[in-house]
CSV table of C-alpha atoms in Angstrom, one decimal:
chain,number,residue,atom,x,y,z
A,1,MET,CA,18.3,159.8,176.1
A,2,ALA,CA,17.5,163.3,177.4
A,3,GLU,CA,17.1,166.0,174.7
A,4,ARG,CA,20.1,168.3,174.5
A,5,PRO,CA,19.4,172.0,175.2
A,6,ASP,CA,19.5,174.3,172.2
A,7,LYS,CA,22.5,176.6,172.9
A,8,ARG,CA,22.1,178.6,169.7
A,9,THR,CA,21.6,182.4,169.9
A,10,PRO,CA,18.0,183.7,169.4
A,11,GLU,CA,19.1,184.9,166.0
A,12,LYS,CA,20.2,181.5,164.8
A,13,GLN,CA,17.2,179.8,166.3
A,14,ALA,CA,14.9,182.3,164.5
A,15,ARG,CA,16.6,181.6,161.2
A,16,ALA,CA,16.4,177.8,161.7
A,17,VAL,CA,12.6,177.7,162.3
A,18,GLY,CA,11.8,179.9,159.3
A,19,ARG,CA,11.1,179.1,155.7
A,20,PRO,CA,12.4,180.5,152.4
A,21,ARG,CA,11.2,184.0,151.6
A,22,SER,CA,8.4,184.4,149.1
A,23,GLY,CA,10.2,187.3,147.5
A,24,ASP,CA,13.6,187.7,145.9
A,25,ALA,CA,15.3,189.3,148.8
A,26,ALA,CA,18.0,187.2,150.4
A,27,ALA,CA,18.6,186.8,154.1
A,28,SER,CA,21.0,189.4,155.4
A,29,GLY,CA,22.1,187.5,158.5
A,30,ASP,CA,20.3,190.1,160.6
A,31,PRO,CA,16.8,188.9,161.5
A,32,ARG,CA,15.8,192.3,162.7
A,33,ALA,CA,16.8,193.9,159.4
A,34,ASP,CA,15.1,191.1,157.5
A,35,ILE,CA,11.8,191.7,159.4
A,36,ILE,CA,11.9,195.4,158.7
A,37,ALA,CA,12.6,194.9,155.0
A,38,ALA,CA,9.9,192.3,154.7
A,39,ALA,CA,7.4,194.5,156.5
A,40,ALA,CA,8.1,197.4,154.3
A,41,ARG,CA,7.5,195.3,151.2
A,42,LEU,CA,4.1,194.1,152.5
A,43,PHE,CA,3.1,197.5,153.9
A,44,ARG,CA,3.7,199.0,150.5
A,45,ALA,CA,1.7,196.3,148.8
A,46,LYS,CA,-1.1,195.8,151.2
A,47,GLY,CA,-1.1,198.8,153.5
A,48,PHE,CA,-0.4,198.7,157.2
A,49,ALA,CA,-3.7,197.2,158.2
A,50,GLY,CA,-3.7,194.7,155.3
A,51,ALA,CA,-0.4,193.0,156.2
A,52,SER,CA,-0.6,190.5,159.1
A,53,VAL,CA,2.2,189.7,161.5
A,54,ARG,CA,2.1,186.1,160.2
A,55,GLU,CA,2.7,187.3,156.6
A,56,ILE,CA,5.5,189.5,157.7
A,57,ALA,CA,7.2,186.7,159.5
A,58,ALA,CA,6.8,184.4,156.5
A,59,GLU,CA,8.2,187.0,154.2
A,60,ALA,CA,11.2,187.4,156.5
A,61,GLY,CA,11.7,183.6,156.6
A,62,LEU,CA,10.7,183.3,160.2
A,63,ARG,CA,7.9,181.9,162.3
A,64,LYS,CA,5.4,184.3,163.9
A,65,ALA,CA,6.8,183.6,167.4
A,66,SER,CA,10.3,184.4,166.2
A,67,LEU,CA,9.2,187.7,164.9
A,68,TYR,CA,7.7,188.6,168.3
A,69,TYR,CA,11.2,188.1,169.8
A,70,TYR,CA,12.3,191.2,167.9
A,71,PHE,CA,9.1,193.2,167.6
A,72,PRO,CA,6.1,192.8,169.9
A,73,SER,CA,3.8,194.4,167.4
A,74,LYS,CA,3.5,195.8,163.8
A,75,GLU,CA,3.6,199.3,165.2
A,76,GLU,CA,7.0,198.6,166.7
A,77,ILE,CA,8.3,197.7,163.3
A,78,VAL,CA,7.2,201.0,161.9
A,79,TYR,CA,8.8,202.9,164.8
A,80,ALA,CA,12.0,201.0,164.1
A,81,MET,CA,11.9,202.1,160.4
A,82,VAL,CA,11.5,205.7,161.4
A,83,GLU,CA,14.3,205.6,164.0
A,84,ASP,CA,16.7,203.8,161.6
A,85,VAL,CA,16.6,206.7,159.1
A,86,LEU,CA,15.8,209.7,161.3
A,87,ALA,CA,18.4,209.3,164.0
A,88,PRO,CA,21.4,209.1,161.6
A,89,ALA,CA,20.3,212.2,159.7
A,90,LEU,CA,19.9,214.2,162.9
A,91,ASP,CA,23.2,213.0,164.2
A,92,MET,CA,24.9,214.0,160.9
A,93,GLN,CA,23.4,217.5,161.1
A,94,LYS,CA,24.7,217.9,164.6
A,95,LYS,CA,28.2,216.7,163.5
A,96,LEU,CA,28.3,219.0,160.5
A,97,GLY,CA,27.0,221.9,162.6
A,98,ARG,CA,30.1,221.7,164.7
A,99,ALA,CA,32.6,221.3,161.8
A,100,PRO,CA,34.6,224.4,160.6
A,101,LEU,CA,33.0,224.4,157.1
A,102,THR,CA,31.3,226.9,154.8
A,103,GLU,CA,27.6,226.6,154.6
A,104,ALA,CA,27.9,225.3,151.0
A,105,ALA,CA,30.3,222.4,152.0
A,106,ARG,CA,28.1,221.7,155.1
A,107,LEU,CA,25.0,221.4,152.9
A,108,PHE,CA,26.7,219.3,150.2
A,109,LEU,CA,28.0,216.8,152.8
A,110,TYR,CA,24.6,216.4,154.4
A,111,LEU,CA,22.8,215.9,151.1
A,112,ARG,CA,25.3,213.3,149.9
A,113,PHE,CA,25.1,211.5,153.3
A,114,ASP,CA,21.3,211.5,153.4
A,115,VAL,CA,20.9,210.0,149.9
A,116,GLU,CA,23.5,207.3,150.5
A,117,MET,CA,22.1,206.5,154.0
A,118,LEU,CA,18.5,206.2,152.8
A,119,CYS,CA,19.4,204.1,149.7
A,120,ALA,CA,21.5,201.8,152.0
A,121,ALA,CA,18.5,201.1,154.3
A,122,PRO,CA,16.9,197.7,153.8
A,123,TYR,CA,13.6,199.3,152.8
A,124,ASP,CA,12.1,202.1,150.9
A,125,CYS,CA,11.5,205.0,153.4
A,126,THR,CA,9.0,206.7,151.2
A,127,TRP,CA,6.4,204.2,152.4
A,128,LEU,CA,6.6,206.0,155.7
A,129,LEU,CA,5.8,209.3,154.2
A,130,SER,CA,2.9,208.1,152.0
A,131,GLN,CA,1.0,205.8,154.4
A,132,GLY,CA,3.1,205.1,157.5
A,133,ASN,CA,1.5,207.6,159.9
A,134,LEU,CA,-0.1,205.7,162.7
A,135,ASN,CA,-1.6,208.9,164.1
A,136,ASP,CA,-0.4,208.2,167.7
A,137,ALA,CA,1.8,210.2,170.1
A,138,ARG,CA,4.9,208.4,169.2
A,139,MET,CA,4.6,209.0,165.5
A,140,ALA,CA,3.7,212.7,166.3
A,141,ALA,CA,7.0,212.9,168.2
A,142,TYR,CA,8.9,211.5,165.2
A,143,GLY,CA,7.1,214.1,163.0
A,144,LYS,CA,8.5,216.8,165.3
A,145,GLU,CA,12.0,215.3,165.0
A,146,ARG,CA,11.7,215.3,161.2
A,147,GLN,CA,10.8,219.0,161.4
A,148,LYS,CA,14.3,219.5,162.9
A,149,LEU,CA,15.8,218.2,159.6
A,150,LEU,CA,13.9,220.9,157.7
A,151,ALA,CA,14.8,223.6,160.3
A,152,TRP,CA,18.5,222.8,159.9
A,153,LEU,CA,18.2,223.0,156.1
A,154,ARG,CA,16.4,226.3,156.3
A,155,ALA,CA,19.2,227.7,158.6
A,156,ARG,CA,21.9,226.6,156.2
A,157,LEU,CA,20.1,228.3,153.3
A,158,ARG,CA,19.6,231.5,155.2
A,159,GLU,CA,23.1,231.6,156.6
A,160,GLY,CA,24.6,230.7,153.3
A,161,HIS,CA,22.8,233.6,151.6
A,162,ALA,CA,23.8,236.0,154.4
A,163,LYS,CA,27.4,235.0,153.8
A,164,GLY,CA,27.2,235.4,150.1
A,165,GLU,CA,27.5,231.7,149.3
A,166,PHE,CA,23.9,231.1,148.1
A,167,VAL,CA,21.5,232.9,145.9
A,168,ALA,CA,18.3,234.4,147.5
A,169,CYS,CA,15.5,231.9,147.8
A,170,ASP,CA,12.4,231.0,149.8
A,171,ALA,CA,14.3,229.0,152.4
A,172,ALA,CA,11.2,227.1,153.6
A,173,THR,CA,10.2,225.9,150.2
A,174,VAL,CA,13.7,225.0,149.1
A,175,ALA,CA,14.4,223.1,152.3
A,176,LYS,CA,11.3,221.0,151.7
A,177,THR,CA,12.5,220.4,148.1
A,178,LEU,CA,15.9,219.3,149.2
A,179,LEU,CA,14.5,216.9,151.8
A,180,ALA,CA,12.1,215.5,149.3
A,181,ALA,CA,14.8,215.0,146.7
A,182,THR,CA,17.0,213.0,149.1
A,183,GLU,CA,14.1,210.9,150.5
A,184,TYR,CA,12.6,210.0,147.1
A,185,SER,CA,16.0,209.1,145.5
A,186,VAL,CA,15.4,205.6,146.9
A,187,THR,CA,12.6,205.1,144.4
A,188,TRP,CA,14.9,205.0,141.4
A,189,ALA,CA,18.5,204.6,142.7
A,190,GLU,CA,20.3,201.4,142.0
A,191,ARG,CA,20.3,200.3,145.6
A,192,GLU,CA,21.9,196.9,145.1
A,193,ASP,CA,25.2,198.3,143.8
A,194,ARG,CA,27.0,200.1,146.7
A,195,ALA,CA,29.5,201.8,144.4
A,196,ARG,CA,26.7,203.0,142.2
A,197,MET,CA,24.8,204.2,145.3
A,198,ARG,CA,27.7,206.4,146.3
A,199,SER,CA,27.9,207.8,142.8
A,200,THR,CA,24.2,208.5,142.9
A,201,ALA,CA,24.5,210.3,146.2
A,202,GLU,CA,27.3,212.4,144.8
A,203,GLU,CA,25.3,213.4,141.7
A,204,VAL,CA,22.1,214.2,143.5
A,205,ALA,CA,24.0,216.4,146.1
A,206,SER,CA,25.9,218.1,143.3
A,207,LEU,CA,22.7,218.8,141.3
A,208,LEU,CA,20.9,220.3,144.3
A,209,LEU,CA,23.8,222.4,145.4
A,210,ARG,CA,24.7,223.7,142.0
A,211,GLY,CA,21.4,225.6,141.7
A,212,LEU,CA,21.9,227.4,145.0
A,213,LEU,CA,25.5,228.6,144.6
A,214,ALA,CA,25.9,232.4,144.2
A,215,GLY,CA,28.1,233.8,141.5
A,216,GLY,CA,31.8,233.3,142.1
A,217,ARG,CA,31.3,230.1,144.1
A,218,GLY,CA,32.1,227.0,142.1
A,219,LEU,CA,30.9,223.4,142.8
A,220,ASP,CA,34.4,222.0,142.5
A,221,GLU,CA,35.6,224.4,145.2
A,222,VAL,CA,32.9,223.2,147.5
A,223,LYS,CA,33.6,219.6,146.8
A,224,ALA,CA,37.3,220.1,147.5
A,225,GLU,CA,36.5,221.7,150.8
A,226,ALA,CA,34.1,218.8,151.7
A,227,ALA,CA,36.8,216.2,150.7
A,228,ALA,CA,39.4,217.9,152.9
A,229,ASN,CA,37.1,217.6,155.9
A,230,THR,CA,35.9,214.0,155.6
């Protein structure tokens, strides 16, 4: 009898030929996301050079050949990690830039979004900052894109001060502090609990903004404006 062709999708085929993960992470149903999450765990533990494609595939519950269906190299996995957290942040800044908001509400909404988005990612983005630089043209381009996040934050701080919403500050230093606070929230946030994650994002954004508001501008007022525009 002739062998019946396998009509399953590549995703289902990839899952079928894999094996159980060595870690505690469960399959998400999205092999691409599982590969990224597995790679992030191994990169953090072993470094980029120390983690092999075979190990990443096994950690994701896939065979090596199945991993190559989604990513032709380890480098492509890192690029995907960067894109998955950088593109949404840049898009949100553009969206908020067009919205009829005060600078305080605009900044609050961005900080809250960034914390929740980063915590919801299937991996800890801080690995990229500590040892994820591949020192190639593509990563350099991503670095320039990340600088746009800082430039937007600096602009909000300066505009907010000019409008009397924020206290005077060193905008360059504070912008870096804000970005670091959102990015490194993933190292301690309760990422498995979605409701708790949203609460964490609210608290972090509130804490950061509270220290910037000028006299006469209350946090509750800013939150009310933000809520009315979301």
